[in-house]
Amino acid sequence: MSLQCWLRCFPEASIFLLLPSGQLKLEFAANHNLLFTYSKNIDFPKLENLNDAYVMQDFRNLLLPSDVQYAQLFTQHVFAVNYFKFDLYHGSVILLNSSLTKADKALTMNTHQQDSYTELSAMLSSAYLRWNSNLSWEQRLPVIQHKFSISGNFIQVQNYNFIDDIPNKTKSLLYSLRGSLFSNFSNEYINYELGVVFSKEIDSYTLYGNKQRINRISPLLNLHGKILPQLRYLLSNTYESFTTTSSNRKYNNLSCQFSYTREASKFSFWVNAVNLLNLENPELKALSSTNNMFATEIITRMPGYIGIGIGYAL
């Protein structure tokens, strides 16, 4: 457990803060422990948020002079828990961590919509919350020469912005999950990864009473190995499926790579193909909110390509 004393002098005043932190660690074995931590931190506005003049950000957004002071401090309370277990005998690894950050204030934006442009001004909101959790489990399956892995993530963010001085509470939730089965064959001709990736994002806005949703599910199959001692290959195939509030998009993402290197030669050759079945730009449409403005966002992903390379080692 520790205590920090923080003293900073501003032209207007002197500020003294006591910032405690501590941790509790339970060790069940050499590679098996549970850790709890707490810390009280501070943050303050960045210089780019403290302007004293009118700034035209782009063709439609005008940034007004800010009333936020550099001496304004934001107090943050950070709680975290971490769990780790490595069982070498049974071939398993488990990692779990979760952290929660709560702040009494946060820097945000206030929006005033004019006829042909938007006025933006920096201001303080009443509260901020961020919760982030991760889970990872890996299990070795020696009887069938395989390994199983699953990982998940959860993020929750709550804060405020203002529209015409009216508070608008925003809440974002993100869930993601990836499960994979890996082969670990003794021969080098072929090994594979078979799995699925899933993610879900939900954004809600209380002032408008609406929500935005983006779902993604992607089954995948990856192959890699050696055709010859000098020739390696990698095949990756993912079926991408995106569903947003306003659109749906599905396509097959097939990529491959071949590399040829001789032991006595300084030259190496490779062929790399990415997203072979989508050589034209695939587009995704989704609702977006930027500077408190709602719009339909068209996302253009990089199209597929084929590349050929030659390398020489000096």
CSV table of C-alpha atoms in Angstrom, one decimal:
chain,number,residue,atom,x,y,z
A,1,MET,CA,0.0,0.0,0.0
A,2,SER,CA,1.3,3.5,-0.8
A,3,LEU,CA,0.4,7.1,-0.5
A,4,GLN,CA,1.3,9.9,-2.9
A,5,CYS,CA,1.2,13.6,-2.2
A,6,TRP,CA,0.6,15.8,-5.2
A,7,LEU,CA,1.3,19.5,-5.1
A,8,ARG,CA,1.1,21.8,-8.1
A,9,CYS,CA,1.1,25.6,-8.1
A,10,PHE,CA,-0.9,27.6,-10.6
A,11,PRO,CA,-1.0,31.4,-10.9
A,12,GLU,CA,-4.4,31.3,-9.3
A,13,ALA,CA,-4.0,28.9,-6.4
A,14,SER,CA,-2.0,26.0,-4.9
A,15,ILE,CA,-3.6,22.6,-5.0
A,16,PHE,CA,-2.7,19.8,-2.6
A,17,LEU,CA,-4.0,16.2,-3.2
A,18,LEU,CA,-3.5,12.9,-1.4
A,19,LEU,CA,-3.5,10.0,-3.8
A,20,PRO,CA,-3.6,6.6,-2.1
A,21,SER,CA,-3.0,3.3,-3.9
A,22,GLY,CA,-2.8,-0.2,-2.7
A,23,GLN,CA,-2.8,-3.9,-3.7
A,24,LEU,CA,-3.6,-7.2,-2.2
A,25,LYS,CA,-2.1,-10.3,-3.8
A,26,LEU,CA,-3.1,-13.9,-2.9
A,27,GLU,CA,-0.6,-16.5,-4.1
A,28,PHE,CA,-2.0,-20.0,-4.2
A,29,ALA,CA,1.0,-21.5,-5.9
A,30,ALA,CA,4.1,-20.3,-7.9
A,31,ASN,CA,2.0,-19.8,-11.0
A,32,HIS,CA,-1.4,-19.2,-9.5
A,33,ASN,CA,-2.4,-15.9,-8.0
A,34,LEU,CA,-5.1,-13.3,-7.5
A,35,LEU,CA,-4.4,-9.6,-7.4
A,36,PHE,CA,-6.6,-6.7,-6.2
A,37,THR,CA,-5.6,-3.1,-6.8
A,38,TYR,CA,-6.9,0.4,-6.1
A,39,SER,CA,-5.5,3.8,-7.0
A,40,LYS,CA,-6.7,7.3,-6.9
A,41,ASN,CA,-5.4,9.4,-9.9
A,42,ILE,CA,-5.9,12.8,-11.3
A,43,ASP,CA,-6.2,14.2,-14.8
A,44,PHE,CA,-6.6,17.7,-16.2
A,45,PRO,CA,-7.5,19.3,-19.6
A,46,LYS,CA,-4.9,19.0,-22.4
A,47,LEU,CA,-3.6,22.1,-24.0
A,48,GLU,CA,-5.4,21.3,-27.3
A,49,ASN,CA,-8.7,21.6,-25.5
A,50,LEU,CA,-7.9,25.0,-24.0
A,51,ASN,CA,-8.3,27.6,-26.7
A,52,ASP,CA,-8.9,31.3,-26.3
A,53,ALA,CA,-9.8,32.1,-29.9
A,54,TYR,CA,-12.2,31.0,-32.6
A,55,VAL,CA,-10.9,28.0,-34.5
A,56,MET,CA,-12.4,26.6,-37.7
A,57,GLN,CA,-11.9,22.8,-37.4
A,58,ASP,CA,-13.3,22.1,-40.9
A,59,PHE,CA,-15.9,23.4,-43.3
A,60,ARG,CA,-18.8,22.8,-40.9
A,61,ASN,CA,-17.4,23.0,-37.3
A,62,LEU,CA,-16.4,26.2,-35.5
A,63,LEU,CA,-14.6,25.7,-32.2
A,64,LEU,CA,-15.5,28.5,-29.7
A,65,PRO,CA,-13.2,29.8,-27.0
A,66,SER,CA,-13.2,27.5,-24.0
A,67,ASP,CA,-14.1,28.4,-20.4
A,68,VAL,CA,-12.3,25.3,-19.1
A,69,GLN,CA,-9.3,26.2,-17.0
A,70,TYR,CA,-6.0,24.3,-16.9
A,71,ALA,CA,-6.2,24.1,-13.1
A,72,GLN,CA,-9.4,22.1,-13.3
A,73,LEU,CA,-8.6,18.6,-12.0
A,74,PHE,CA,-10.5,15.4,-12.6
A,75,THR,CA,-10.4,12.8,-9.9
A,76,GLN,CA,-10.3,9.2,-11.0
A,77,HIS,CA,-10.8,6.1,-8.9
A,78,VAL,CA,-9.4,2.9,-10.5
A,79,PHE,CA,-10.4,-0.6,-9.2
A,80,ALA,CA,-8.8,-3.7,-10.8
A,81,VAL,CA,-8.7,-7.4,-10.3
A,82,ASN,CA,-6.3,-9.8,-12.0
A,83,TYR,CA,-6.3,-13.6,-11.9
A,84,PHE,CA,-3.6,-15.9,-13.4
A,85,LYS,CA,-3.2,-19.6,-13.4
A,86,PHE,CA,-0.6,-21.6,-15.3
A,87,ASP,CA,-0.9,-25.4,-14.9
A,88,LEU,CA,2.0,-26.9,-16.7
A,89,TYR,CA,1.0,-30.5,-15.8
A,90,HIS,CA,-2.4,-30.3,-17.4
A,91,GLY,CA,-1.4,-27.8,-20.1
A,92,SER,CA,-3.8,-24.9,-19.3
A,93,VAL,CA,-3.4,-21.2,-18.9
A,94,ILE,CA,-6.1,-18.9,-17.6
A,95,LEU,CA,-5.9,-15.1,-17.5
A,96,LEU,CA,-8.6,-12.8,-16.2
A,97,ASN,CA,-8.5,-9.1,-15.6
A,98,SER,CA,-11.1,-6.4,-15.1
A,99,SER,CA,-10.7,-2.7,-14.3
A,100,LEU,CA,-13.3,0.0,-13.5
A,101,THR,CA,-12.5,3.7,-13.8
A,102,LYS,CA,-14.9,6.2,-12.3
A,103,ALA,CA,-14.3,10.0,-12.5
A,104,ASP,CA,-16.2,12.8,-10.9
A,105,LYS,CA,-15.7,15.0,-14.0
A,106,ALA,CA,-14.7,14.7,-17.6
A,107,LEU,CA,-14.0,17.0,-20.6
A,108,THR,CA,-16.7,16.9,-23.2
A,109,MET,CA,-18.3,19.1,-26.0
A,110,ASN,CA,-21.4,21.3,-26.2
A,111,THR,CA,-23.0,21.8,-29.6
A,112,HIS,CA,-25.0,24.6,-31.0
A,113,GLN,CA,-26.4,24.0,-34.5
A,114,GLN,CA,-26.5,27.1,-36.7
A,115,ASP,CA,-27.9,27.4,-40.3
A,116,SER,CA,-24.8,26.4,-42.2
A,117,TYR,CA,-22.3,25.3,-39.5
A,118,THR,CA,-22.0,23.9,-36.0
A,119,GLU,CA,-20.6,25.7,-33.0
A,120,LEU,CA,-18.6,23.6,-30.6
A,121,SER,CA,-17.4,24.5,-27.1
A,122,ALA,CA,-15.4,22.5,-24.6
A,123,MET,CA,-17.0,22.1,-21.2
A,124,LEU,CA,-17.1,19.7,-18.2
A,125,SER,CA,-19.5,16.9,-17.7
A,126,SER,CA,-20.6,15.5,-14.3
A,127,ALA,CA,-19.3,11.9,-14.5
A,128,TYR,CA,-17.4,9.4,-16.5
A,129,LEU,CA,-17.2,5.6,-16.3
A,130,ARG,CA,-15.2,3.0,-18.1
A,131,TRP,CA,-15.3,-0.8,-17.4
A,132,ASN,CA,-12.9,-3.1,-19.3
A,133,SER,CA,-12.8,-6.9,-18.8
A,134,ASN,CA,-10.7,-9.6,-20.5
A,135,LEU,CA,-10.7,-13.4,-20.3
A,136,SER,CA,-8.3,-15.8,-21.9
A,137,TRP,CA,-8.2,-19.6,-21.6
A,138,GLU,CA,-5.8,-21.9,-23.4
A,139,GLN,CA,-5.9,-25.7,-23.0
A,140,ARG,CA,-3.5,-28.2,-24.5
A,141,LEU,CA,-5.0,-31.5,-25.8
A,142,PRO,CA,-2.0,-33.8,-26.3
A,143,VAL,CA,-4.0,-36.9,-27.0
A,144,ILE,CA,-5.3,-35.5,-30.3
A,145,GLN,CA,-2.3,-33.1,-30.8
A,146,HIS,CA,-4.4,-30.0,-30.6
A,147,LYS,CA,-4.8,-26.9,-28.5
A,148,PHE,CA,-8.0,-25.0,-27.7
A,149,SER,CA,-8.2,-21.3,-27.0
A,150,ILE,CA,-11.0,-18.9,-26.1
A,151,SER,CA,-10.7,-15.2,-25.4
A,152,GLY,CA,-13.4,-12.6,-24.7
A,153,ASN,CA,-13.6,-8.9,-24.1
A,154,PHE,CA,-16.2,-6.6,-22.6
A,155,ILE,CA,-16.0,-2.7,-22.6
A,156,GLN,CA,-18.6,-0.3,-21.2
A,157,VAL,CA,-18.2,3.4,-21.5
A,158,GLN,CA,-20.6,6.0,-20.0
A,159,ASN,CA,-20.2,9.7,-20.4
A,160,TYR,CA,-22.1,12.9,-21.3
A,161,ASN,CA,-22.1,15.5,-24.1
A,162,PHE,CA,-24.3,18.5,-24.5
A,163,ILE,CA,-26.6,19.7,-27.3
A,164,ASP,CA,-27.8,23.3,-26.9
A,165,ASP,CA,-26.7,23.1,-23.2
A,166,ILE,CA,-28.9,20.0,-22.6
A,167,PRO,CA,-27.1,17.0,-21.3
A,168,ASN,CA,-27.1,13.9,-23.5
A,169,LYS,CA,-25.9,10.7,-21.8
A,170,THR,CA,-24.1,8.3,-24.0
A,171,LYS,CA,-23.5,4.6,-23.3
A,172,SER,CA,-21.4,2.3,-25.4
A,173,LEU,CA,-21.2,-1.5,-25.0
A,174,LEU,CA,-18.7,-3.7,-26.8
A,175,TYR,CA,-18.7,-7.5,-26.6
A,176,SER,CA,-16.2,-9.7,-28.4
A,177,LEU,CA,-15.5,-13.4,-28.4
A,178,ARG,CA,-13.0,-15.6,-30.2
A,179,GLY,CA,-12.8,-19.4,-30.0
A,180,SER,CA,-10.2,-21.4,-31.9
A,181,LEU,CA,-9.0,-25.0,-32.2
A,182,PHE,CA,-5.3,-25.4,-33.2
A,183,SER,CA,-3.7,-28.5,-34.5
A,184,ASN,CA,-0.1,-29.3,-33.5
A,185,PHE,CA,0.8,-32.3,-35.7
A,186,SER,CA,4.4,-33.6,-35.6
A,187,ASN,CA,4.6,-33.5,-39.4
A,188,GLU,CA,5.1,-30.1,-41.1
A,189,TYR,CA,2.9,-30.6,-44.1
A,190,ILE,CA,-0.2,-29.2,-42.7
A,191,ASN,CA,-1.6,-27.6,-39.5
A,192,TYR,CA,-4.7,-25.6,-39.1
A,193,GLU,CA,-6.8,-23.2,-37.0
A,194,LEU,CA,-10.6,-23.6,-36.9
A,195,GLY,CA,-12.6,-21.0,-35.1
A,196,VAL,CA,-15.1,-18.2,-35.0
A,197,VAL,CA,-15.0,-14.5,-34.1
A,198,PHE,CA,-18.1,-12.7,-32.8
A,199,SER,CA,-18.5,-9.0,-31.7
A,200,LYS,CA,-21.4,-6.8,-30.9
A,201,GLU,CA,-21.4,-3.0,-30.3
A,202,ILE,CA,-24.4,-1.1,-28.9
A,203,ASP,CA,-24.4,2.7,-28.7
A,204,SER,CA,-27.3,4.5,-27.0
A,205,TYR,CA,-28.2,8.2,-26.6
A,206,THR,CA,-30.7,9.3,-24.0
A,207,LEU,CA,-31.5,12.7,-25.5
A,208,TYR,CA,-32.7,11.1,-28.8
A,209,GLY,CA,-33.9,7.8,-27.3
A,210,ASN,CA,-32.2,5.8,-30.1
A,211,LYS,CA,-29.6,3.1,-30.4
A,212,GLN,CA,-27.0,2.0,-32.9
A,213,ARG,CA,-26.0,-1.6,-33.3
A,214,ILE,CA,-23.2,-3.3,-35.2
A,215,ASN,CA,-22.9,-7.1,-35.2
A,216,ARG,CA,-20.1,-9.1,-36.7
A,217,ILE,CA,-19.7,-12.9,-36.9
A,218,SER,CA,-16.8,-14.5,-38.8
A,219,PRO,CA,-16.1,-18.2,-39.0
A,220,LEU,CA,-12.5,-18.8,-40.0
A,221,LEU,CA,-10.2,-21.6,-41.2
A,222,ASN,CA,-6.4,-21.1,-41.5
A,223,LEU,CA,-4.0,-23.7,-42.9
A,224,HIS,CA,-0.2,-23.5,-42.8
A,225,GLY,CA,2.8,-25.8,-43.3
A,226,LYS,CA,5.5,-26.9,-45.7
A,227,ILE,CA,5.0,-28.4,-49.2
A,228,LEU,CA,8.8,-28.9,-49.5
A,229,PRO,CA,11.6,-28.0,-47.1
A,230,GLN,CA,12.1,-24.8,-49.0
A,231,LEU,CA,8.4,-24.0,-49.7
A,232,ARG,CA,6.1,-22.7,-47.0
A,233,TYR,CA,2.4,-21.8,-47.4
A,234,LEU,CA,-0.3,-20.1,-45.5
A,235,LEU,CA,-4.0,-20.1,-46.4
A,236,SER,CA,-6.5,-18.0,-44.5
A,237,ASN,CA,-10.3,-18.0,-45.1
A,238,THR,CA,-12.8,-15.9,-43.1
A,239,TYR,CA,-16.5,-15.5,-43.9
A,240,GLU,CA,-17.2,-11.9,-42.8
A,241,SER,CA,-20.8,-11.0,-41.9
A,242,PHE,CA,-21.6,-7.4,-40.7
A,243,THR,CA,-25.1,-6.3,-39.6
A,244,THR,CA,-25.7,-2.6,-38.7
A,245,THR,CA,-28.7,-0.7,-37.8
A,246,SER,CA,-29.2,0.3,-41.5
A,247,SER,CA,-27.4,-2.3,-43.6
A,248,ASN,CA,-26.1,-5.9,-44.0
A,249,ARG,CA,-22.9,-7.0,-45.7
A,250,LYS,CA,-21.5,-10.5,-46.2
A,251,TYR,CA,-18.5,-11.7,-48.1
A,252,ASN,CA,-15.7,-14.3,-48.1
A,253,ASN,CA,-12.2,-13.1,-47.2
A,254,LEU,CA,-9.7,-15.5,-48.8
A,255,SER,CA,-6.0,-14.9,-48.5
A,256,CYS,CA,-2.8,-16.9,-49.1
A,257,GLN,CA,0.9,-16.6,-49.0
A,258,PHE,CA,3.7,-18.8,-50.5
A,259,SER,CA,7.4,-18.3,-49.7
A,260,TYR,CA,10.4,-20.1,-51.2
A,261,THR,CA,13.8,-20.0,-49.6
A,262,ARG,CA,16.8,-22.3,-50.3
A,263,GLU,CA,19.3,-22.9,-47.5
A,264,ALA,CA,22.4,-22.1,-49.5
A,265,SER,CA,20.9,-19.2,-51.4
A,266,LYS,CA,20.7,-15.5,-50.5
A,267,PHE,CA,17.6,-15.1,-52.6
A,268,SER,CA,14.0,-15.6,-51.4
A,269,PHE,CA,10.7,-15.4,-53.3
A,270,TRP,CA,7.2,-15.0,-52.2
A,271,VAL,CA,3.6,-14.5,-53.4
A,272,ASN,CA,1.1,-12.8,-51.2
A,273,ALA,CA,-2.6,-12.6,-52.0
A,274,VAL,CA,-5.1,-10.7,-49.7
A,275,ASN,CA,-8.9,-10.9,-50.0
A,276,LEU,CA,-8.8,-12.6,-53.4
A,277,LEU,CA,-12.5,-12.8,-53.9
A,278,ASN,CA,-13.1,-9.1,-53.2
A,279,LEU,CA,-10.7,-7.2,-55.5
A,280,GLU,CA,-13.2,-4.3,-55.6
A,281,ASN,CA,-13.9,-2.1,-52.5
A,282,PRO,CA,-16.5,-3.7,-50.2
A,283,GLU,CA,-18.6,-1.0,-48.6
A,284,LEU,CA,-20.2,-1.0,-45.2
A,285,LYS,CA,-22.8,1.5,-44.0
A,286,ALA,CA,-23.5,2.4,-40.4
A,287,LEU,CA,-24.9,5.3,-38.4
A,288,SER,CA,-22.4,7.4,-36.7
A,289,SER,CA,-22.3,10.3,-34.1
A,290,THR,CA,-19.5,12.8,-34.3
A,291,ASN,CA,-19.6,16.1,-32.4
A,292,ASN,CA,-23.2,15.3,-31.4
A,293,MET,CA,-24.3,15.0,-35.1
A,294,PHE,CA,-25.9,11.9,-36.5
A,295,ALA,CA,-25.0,10.8,-40.0
A,296,THR,CA,-24.8,7.7,-42.2
A,297,GLU,CA,-21.2,6.6,-42.5
A,298,ILE,CA,-20.0,4.7,-45.5
A,299,ILE,CA,-16.9,2.6,-44.7
A,300,THR,CA,-14.8,1.5,-47.6
A,301,ARG,CA,-12.4,-1.3,-46.8
A,302,MET,CA,-9.2,-1.7,-48.7
A,303,PRO,CA,-9.8,-4.0,-51.7
A,304,GLY,CA,-8.0,-7.3,-52.2
A,305,TYR,CA,-4.6,-7.4,-53.9
A,306,ILE,CA,-1.9,-9.8,-55.2
A,307,GLY,CA,1.8,-9.2,-54.6
A,308,ILE,CA,5.0,-10.8,-55.8
A,309,GLY,CA,8.3,-10.2,-54.0
A,310,ILE,CA,12.0,-11.1,-54.3
A,311,GLY,CA,14.4,-10.7,-51.4
A,312,TYR,CA,18.2,-10.8,-51.2
A,313,ALA,CA,20.2,-11.1,-48.0
A,314,LEU,CA,23.5,-9.2,-47.9
